[in-house]
Coordinates of C-alpha atoms in Angstrom, one line a residue:
X1 CA 64.8 -77.8 34.7
X2 CA 61.5 -76.0 33.8
X3 CA 62.0 -74.2 30.9
X4 CA 58.1 -72.7 30.4
X5 CA 57.5 -69.4 30.4
X6 CA 56.1 -67.8 33.6
X7 CA 52.2 -67.0 33.7
X8 CA 51.2 -64.1 32.7
X9 CA 51.0 -61.2 34.9
X10 CA 49.0 -58.0 34.9
X11 CA 50.6 -55.0 36.4
X12 CA 52.8 -55.4 39.6
X13 CA 50.2 -57.4 41.6
X14 CA 51.3 -60.7 39.9
X15 CA 47.6 -61.6 39.4
X16 CA 46.5 -63.6 36.1
X17 CA 44.7 -61.7 33.6
X18 CA 40.9 -62.0 32.9
X19 CA 39.8 -63.9 30.1
X20 CA 38.5 -61.2 27.3
X21 CA 34.6 -60.2 27.5
X22 CA 32.6 -62.1 24.6
X23 CA 31.1 -60.2 21.7
X24 CA 27.6 -59.1 21.7
X25 CA 25.4 -61.1 19.3
X26 CA 24.9 -59.9 16.0
X27 CA 21.6 -57.4 15.6
X28 CA 20.6 -54.7 12.8
X29 CA 21.9 -51.2 13.8
X30 CA 18.4 -50.1 13.5
X31 CA 16.9 -47.5 15.9
X32 CA 13.3 -47.5 17.2
X33 CA 12.0 -44.9 14.6
X34 CA 13.2 -46.9 11.7
X35 CA 11.9 -50.1 12.7
X36 CA 8.2 -48.1 12.7
X37 CA 8.9 -46.7 9.1
X38 CA 9.6 -50.3 8.0
X39 CA 6.5 -51.6 9.9
X40 CA 4.1 -48.5 8.5
X41 CA 5.6 -49.9 5.0
X42 CA 5.1 -53.3 5.1
X43 CA 1.4 -52.5 6.1
X44 CA 0.8 -50.4 3.2
X45 CA 0.2 -53.7 1.2
X46 CA -2.8 -55.0 3.2
X47 CA -4.2 -51.4 3.8
X48 CA -3.9 -50.6 0.2
X49 CA -5.6 -54.0 -0.8
X50 CA -8.4 -53.2 1.6
X51 CA -9.2 -49.8 0.7
X52 CA -8.7 -50.4 -3.2
X53 CA -11.3 -53.4 -3.1
X54 CA -13.7 -51.1 -0.9
X55 CA -13.0 -47.9 -2.8
X56 CA -13.8 -49.3 -6.2
X57 CA -16.8 -52.0 -5.2
X58 CA -18.4 -49.2 -3.4
X59 CA -18.3 -46.5 -6.0
X60 CA -18.9 -48.9 -9.0
X61 CA -21.8 -50.1 -7.0
X62 CA -23.2 -46.8 -6.2
X63 CA -22.6 -45.5 -9.7
X64 CA -24.0 -48.1 -11.6
X65 CA -27.1 -48.4 -9.7
X66 CA -28.1 -44.9 -9.6
X67 CA -30.5 -45.1 -11.8
X68 CA -32.6 -47.0 -9.3
X69 CA -33.9 -46.0 -5.9
X70 CA -31.0 -47.4 -3.7
X71 CA -28.0 -46.1 -6.2
X72 CA -27.2 -42.9 -4.9
X73 CA -27.9 -43.4 -1.1
X74 CA -25.6 -46.3 -1.5
X75 CA -22.8 -44.2 -3.5
X76 CA -23.3 -41.6 -0.6
X77 CA -22.6 -44.6 2.2
X78 CA -19.6 -45.5 0.3
X79 CA -17.9 -42.3 0.3
X80 CA -18.7 -41.8 3.9
X81 CA -17.3 -45.5 4.1
X82 CA -13.9 -43.8 2.5
X83 CA -14.1 -41.1 5.2
X84 CA -13.7 -43.6 7.6
X85 CA -10.6 -45.4 6.2
X86 CA -9.2 -41.9 5.6
X87 CA -9.3 -41.6 9.1
X88 CA -7.6 -44.9 9.7
X89 CA -5.2 -44.2 7.4
X90 CA -4.1 -40.4 9.1
X91 CA -3.8 -42.2 12.4
X92 CA -1.6 -44.7 11.0
X93 CA 0.5 -42.0 9.6
X94 CA 0.4 -40.1 12.7
X95 CA 1.7 -42.8 15.0
X96 CA 4.3 -44.6 12.9
X97 CA 5.9 -42.0 10.6
X98 CA 5.0 -38.6 12.7
X99 CA 3.1 -37.4 10.2
X100 CA 0.8 -35.0 11.8
X101 CA -2.6 -34.5 9.9
X102 CA -5.5 -32.3 10.9
X103 CA -8.9 -33.6 10.8
X104 CA -11.4 -32.3 8.1
X105 CA -14.6 -30.8 9.2
X106 CA -17.6 -33.0 9.6
X107 CA -19.8 -33.6 6.7
X108 CA -22.6 -30.6 7.1
X109 CA -25.6 -33.0 7.4
X110 CA -28.0 -29.7 6.6
X111 CA -31.4 -29.8 8.8
X112 CA -30.6 -33.4 9.3
X113 CA -33.2 -34.8 7.0
X114 CA -32.4 -37.6 4.5
X115 CA -32.3 -35.7 1.4
X116 CA -30.1 -32.8 2.7
X117 CA -27.8 -35.3 3.9
X118 CA -27.5 -37.2 0.9
X119 CA -27.0 -34.2 -1.1
X120 CA -24.2 -32.9 1.2
X121 CA -22.5 -36.7 1.1
X122 CA -22.6 -36.7 -2.7
X123 CA -20.8 -33.4 -3.3
X124 CA -18.3 -33.5 -0.3
X125 CA -14.9 -32.8 -2.3
X126 CA -12.9 -34.1 1.2
X127 CA -15.0 -38.0 0.6
X128 CA -14.0 -37.7 -2.8
X129 CA -10.5 -36.9 -2.2
X130 CA -10.1 -39.8 0.3
X131 CA -11.6 -42.6 -2.3
X132 CA -8.8 -40.9 -5.0
X133 CA -6.4 -42.1 -2.0
X134 CA -7.5 -45.2 -1.4
X135 CA -7.7 -46.0 -5.0
X136 CA -4.2 -44.8 -6.3
X137 CA -2.3 -46.2 -3.1
X138 CA -2.5 -49.9 -4.5
X139 CA 0.5 -50.0 -7.1
X140 CA 2.4 -48.0 -4.4
X141 CA 1.8 -50.1 -1.5
X142 CA 2.9 -53.1 -3.6
X143 CA 6.1 -51.3 -4.2
X144 CA 6.8 -50.3 -0.7
X145 CA 6.3 -53.8 0.8
X146 CA 8.3 -55.3 -1.7
X147 CA 11.5 -53.3 -1.6
X148 CA 11.3 -53.1 2.4
X149 CA 11.0 -56.9 2.3
X150 CA 13.5 -57.6 0.2
X151 CA 15.9 -55.0 2.1
X152 CA 15.4 -56.9 5.2
X153 CA 17.3 -59.8 3.7
X154 CA 19.7 -58.8 1.2
X155 CA 20.2 -54.8 1.4
X156 CA 20.0 -54.1 5.1
X157 CA 23.1 -51.8 5.5
X158 CA 21.2 -49.3 2.9
X159 CA 17.4 -50.1 4.2
X160 CA 17.4 -47.6 6.5
X161 CA 17.9 -44.5 3.7
X162 CA 16.0 -46.3 1.4
X163 CA 13.0 -46.8 4.1
X164 CA 13.3 -43.1 5.1
X165 CA 13.0 -41.9 1.2
X166 CA 9.7 -43.7 1.0
X167 CA 8.3 -43.1 4.2
X168 CA 9.2 -39.1 3.0
X169 CA 6.9 -39.9 -0.3
X170 CA 3.9 -41.7 1.5
X171 CA 3.7 -39.0 4.1
X172 CA 3.6 -36.3 0.8
X173 CA 0.7 -38.3 -0.6
X174 CA -1.1 -38.6 2.9
X175 CA -0.7 -34.9 3.2
X176 CA -1.9 -34.0 -0.2
X177 CA -5.1 -36.1 -0.2
X178 CA -5.9 -36.6 3.2
X179 CA -5.1 -33.2 4.6
X180 CA -7.8 -30.8 4.5
X181 CA -7.7 -27.7 2.2
X182 CA -7.2 -24.9 4.7
X183 CA -8.6 -22.3 2.1
X184 CA -11.4 -24.0 1.4
X185 CA -12.3 -24.9 4.8
X186 CA -11.9 -21.2 5.5
X187 CA -14.1 -20.2 2.6
X188 CA -16.8 -22.6 3.9
X189 CA -16.8 -21.4 7.5
X190 CA -16.5 -17.8 6.2
X191 CA -19.7 -18.2 3.8
X192 CA -21.8 -20.1 6.4
X193 CA -20.9 -17.1 8.7
X194 CA -22.4 -14.9 5.7
X195 CA -25.5 -16.7 5.3
X196 CA -26.2 -16.2 8.9
X197 CA -25.3 -12.7 8.6
X198 CA -27.8 -12.5 5.5
X199 CA -30.7 -14.5 7.2
X200 CA -30.5 -12.1 10.3
X201 CA -30.3 -9.1 8.3
X202 CA -33.6 -10.2 6.1
X203 CA -35.4 -11.4 9.4
X204 CA -34.6 -7.8 10.9
X205 CA -35.7 -6.1 7.6
X206 CA -38.6 -7.9 7.5
X207 CA -39.3 -7.2 11.5
X208 CA -39.0 -3.4 10.4
X209 CA -41.3 -3.6 7.7
X210 CA -44.0 -5.5 9.9
X211 CA -43.6 -2.7 12.9
X212 CA -43.5 0.3 10.2
X213 CA -47.0 -1.2 9.0
X214 CA -48.5 -2.0 11.9
X215 CA -47.6 1.0 14.0
X216 CA -47.7 3.6 10.9
X217 CA -50.1 3.1 7.6
X218 CA -52.0 0.5 9.5
X219 CA -52.9 2.4 12.6
X220 CA -53.9 5.3 10.6
X221 CA -55.8 3.4 8.0
X222 CA -57.9 2.1 10.8
X223 CA -58.3 5.3 12.3
X224 CA -59.6 6.7 8.5
X225 CA -62.0 3.7 8.4
X226 CA -63.6 4.7 11.8
X227 CA -63.6 8.3 11.2
X228 CA -65.3 7.6 7.6
X229 CA -68.1 5.3 9.6
X230 CA -68.8 8.2 11.6
X231 CA -69.1 10.5 9.2
X232 CA -71.6 8.5 7.1
X233 CA -73.5 8.3 10.3
X234 CA -73.8 12.1 10.9
X235 CA -74.2 13.0 7.0
X236 CA -77.9 13.5 7.3
X237 CA -78.0 14.6 10.7
X238 CA -75.2 17.2 10.7
X239 CA -73.8 17.8 7.3
X240 CA -71.2 20.5 8.8
X241 CA -69.9 18.1 11.1
X242 CA -70.0 15.3 8.7
X243 CA -68.0 17.3 6.2
X244 CA -65.5 18.3 8.9
X245 CA -64.7 14.9 9.4
X246 CA -64.5 13.8 5.7
X247 CA -61.5 17.0 5.5
X248 CA -59.6 15.3 8.6
X249 CA -60.2 12.0 6.8
X250 CA -59.0 13.3 3.8
X251 CA -55.8 14.5 5.7
X252 CA -55.1 11.1 7.1
X253 CA -55.3 9.7 3.9
X254 CA -52.3 11.9 2.5
X255 CA -50.5 11.0 5.8
X256 CA -50.7 7.5 5.3
X257 CA -49.7 7.7 1.5
X258 CA -46.8 9.6 2.2
X259 CA -45.8 6.7 5.1
X260 CA -46.3 4.3 2.3
X261 CA -44.4 5.6 0.2
X262 CA -41.6 6.2 2.4
X263 CA -41.9 2.6 3.6
X264 CA -41.8 1.2 -0.3
X265 CA -38.4 3.7 -0.9
X266 CA -37.0 1.8 2.3
X267 CA -37.7 -1.6 0.8
X268 CA -36.3 -0.8 -3.0
X269 CA -36.8 3.2 -4.5
X270 CA -38.7 3.2 -7.5
X271 CA -36.0 5.8 -8.9
X272 CA -33.3 3.6 -8.2
X273 CA -35.1 0.8 -10.1
X274 CA -35.9 3.1 -13.2
X275 CA -33.0 5.6 -13.3
X276 CA -30.0 3.8 -11.5
X277 CA -27.4 4.7 -8.7
X278 CA -26.7 8.1 -10.2
X279 CA -30.3 10.1 -9.5
X280 CA -31.0 7.8 -6.5
X281 CA -28.1 8.9 -4.3
X282 CA -28.5 12.2 -5.9
X283 CA -32.2 12.1 -4.5
X284 CA -30.6 11.0 -1.1
X285 CA -28.1 13.9 -1.2
X286 CA -31.1 16.3 -1.2
X287 CA -32.5 14.9 1.5
X288 CA -29.6 15.4 3.7
X289 CA -29.0 18.2 6.1
X290 CA -25.5 18.8 5.1
X291 CA -24.6 19.9 1.3
X292 CA -23.5 16.6 -0.5
X293 CA -21.7 16.6 -3.7
X294 CA -22.4 13.3 -5.6
X295 CA -20.2 11.8 -8.6
X296 CA -21.1 8.9 -10.1
X297 CA -18.5 7.5 -12.4
X298 CA -20.6 4.1 -13.8
X299 CA -20.6 3.3 -17.3
X300 CA -23.1 0.5 -16.7
X301 CA -25.0 -0.5 -13.8
X302 CA -24.3 -3.5 -11.6
X303 CA -26.2 -6.2 -10.8
X304 CA -29.8 -5.5 -8.9
X305 CA -28.5 -6.5 -5.4
X306 CA -25.2 -5.0 -5.8
X307 CA -27.0 -1.8 -6.6
X308 CA -29.5 -1.8 -3.9
X309 CA -26.6 -2.5 -1.1
X310 CA -24.6 0.1 -2.7
X311 CA -27.5 2.4 -2.5
X312 CA -28.9 1.7 1.0
X313 CA -25.0 1.5 2.2
X314 CA -25.0 5.4 0.9
X315 CA -28.3 6.0 2.5
X316 CA -26.8 4.7 6.0
X317 CA -24.2 6.7 5.8
X318 CA -25.6 10.2 5.1
X319 CA -28.3 9.3 7.6
X320 CA -25.1 9.2 10.3
X321 CA -23.8 12.5 8.5
X322 CA -26.7 14.3 9.2
X323 CA -27.2 13.1 13.1
X324 CA -24.0 12.5 14.6
X325 CA -21.2 14.5 12.3
X326 CA -21.8 18.2 12.6
X327 CA -20.2 18.4 9.4
X328 CA -20.9 21.3 6.9
X329 CA -19.8 19.6 3.6
X330 CA -19.9 16.4 2.5
X331 CA -19.4 14.1 -0.5
X332 CA -20.3 10.7 -2.2
X333 CA -18.1 8.9 -4.6
X334 CA -18.7 6.0 -7.0
X335 CA -16.5 4.5 -9.5
X336 CA -16.0 1.2 -10.7
X337 CA -12.3 -0.7 -10.5
X338 CA -12.0 -3.7 -12.6
X339 CA -14.4 -6.2 -10.9
X340 CA -15.2 -3.9 -7.8
X341 CA -17.6 -1.2 -7.1
X342 CA -15.9 1.4 -5.2
X343 CA -18.1 3.7 -2.8
X344 CA -16.4 6.7 -0.8
X345 CA -18.4 8.9 1.8
X346 CA -16.4 11.2 3.4
X347 CA -17.4 14.7 5.3
X348 CA -15.7 17.5 7.5
X349 CA -17.4 16.6 10.9
X350 CA -16.0 16.0 14.2
X351 CA -14.9 12.4 13.3
X352 CA -14.7 10.0 16.2
X353 CA -16.8 7.1 14.0
X354 CA -15.8 3.7 15.4
X355 CA -16.7 0.3 13.7
X356 CA -16.1 -1.6 16.8
X357 CA -18.3 0.4 19.1
X358 CA -21.8 -1.9 17.8
X359 CA -23.3 1.1 16.0
X360 CA -25.1 1.2 13.0
X361 CA -21.4 1.3 11.0
X362 CA -21.0 -2.3 12.4
X363 CA -24.0 -3.4 10.9
X364 CA -22.9 -2.1 7.3
X365 CA -19.6 -3.8 7.8
X366 CA -21.6 -7.4 8.1
X367 CA -23.7 -6.4 5.6
X368 CA -21.1 -5.6 3.2
X369 CA -19.1 -8.9 4.3
X370 CA -21.9 -11.3 3.6
X371 CA -21.6 -10.7 0.1
X372 CA -17.7 -10.7 -0.3
X373 CA -17.3 -6.9 0.4
X374 CA -14.9 -4.8 2.6
X375 CA -15.8 -1.8 4.5
X376 CA -12.9 0.4 6.1
X377 CA -13.8 4.0 8.1
X378 CA -11.2 6.1 9.0
X379 CA -12.4 8.6 11.3
X380 CA -9.7 10.2 13.9
X381 CA -11.0 12.4 16.6
X382 CA -11.5 16.1 15.5
X383 CA -12.4 14.8 11.9
X384 CA -12.3 14.4 9.4
X385 CA -14.3 10.9 8.6
X386 CA -13.9 8.9 5.3
X387 CA -15.7 5.8 4.6
X388 CA -15.0 3.4 2.1
X389 CA -16.8 0.4 0.8
X390 CA -16.2 -2.3 -1.9
X391 CA -18.5 -4.3 -3.4
X392 CA -18.0 -7.2 -5.9
X393 CA -19.0 -6.1 -9.6
X394 CA -21.6 -8.5 -11.2
X395 CA -23.1 -7.4 -14.6
X396 CA -26.6 -6.7 -14.7
X397 CA -28.6 -9.3 -16.6
X398 CA -30.8 -8.2 -19.7
X399 CA -34.3 -9.1 -19.1
X400 CA -36.8 -8.8 -22.1
X401 CA -40.3 -7.2 -21.0
X402 CA -43.8 -8.7 -22.2
X403 CA -43.9 -5.8 -24.8
X404 CA -40.3 -6.8 -26.2
X405 CA -38.3 -4.0 -24.9
X406 CA -35.5 -4.9 -22.5
X407 CA -34.2 -3.9 -19.7
X408 CA -30.2 -4.0 -18.4
X409 CA -27.3 -2.0 -18.5
X410 CA -27.6 1.6 -19.5

């Protein structure tokens, strides 16, 4: 009698159960991101060695040979190479650990000549930050490479946490030294724009002065010379006509002198140089078609450049009051608040002044902006109009005259 147990069945079908599926092969439970981070940390050591050797060699050699002709160009070229290695490090961090760092502004080469390029390369803060990054990376590269490689063999269950922590610190280092300084970049762009405004304004002023001289005083002086030449020829033949022509020439001389005075006053008035803003602005106000009350509360005079900009700002604003405002009264106030020179011009006219319309107010705003100033216009339809300008305060330098006396703040 057969006493062996019956074969196993599955359910009620009576069929034999399939054998169990084989277990999957053992493998690390790391995802794709973790493997990329591990690869990044393992590459830290060779990249750190390359960067350290290059930076130290290039900077040391360039600085050591700076007393020779080739030293400074070699140092500038070494800094340019540090920029290139920094670009490679930013690309590696972006691709492997997801640290997206913006590229810094390219090196400003000036006019394209060698000396401007050399000076720009030597004083470029971005290149020096890249050189610092390449120099300090070597100890960190040795540490991350050792920890990651050892963790793959003896501590792989906790390695992802260590890898994530190290890549966070590495990303912070990349952002701190290889990321452009947004405030500095914005400031550089602002200064470049302001420099363009200053150059354009100076060129426009020179063209205006040339035009005024050519069309005004020069034309009168040419006519005066011709008139005096004719009077000289008629002096013996017709003394009365010669005397009349000399009288006309005398009148032309007076007109030409007045035009030259006005032109000199437009460049830099003598009263501003001699007596300061209080007297100069009172002189402007006396020529305005609207009664103007001038209040200047300054214990000292600002630097000549700031004083000149303040004078011409008030002059332009009072000209606008005379031409466009239809005001009955106006006022000018100047005072100092900490390190700012404040200017406020108000009138009770019809308002409607707008800086964005491209008028002379826009030119004033650009001129003040070129020296870190501010320009604010409040002019609702129907008035009143209030224009506030701020200029940075700089103390006037004390200078000795040849006679031993001094000129400076009063």
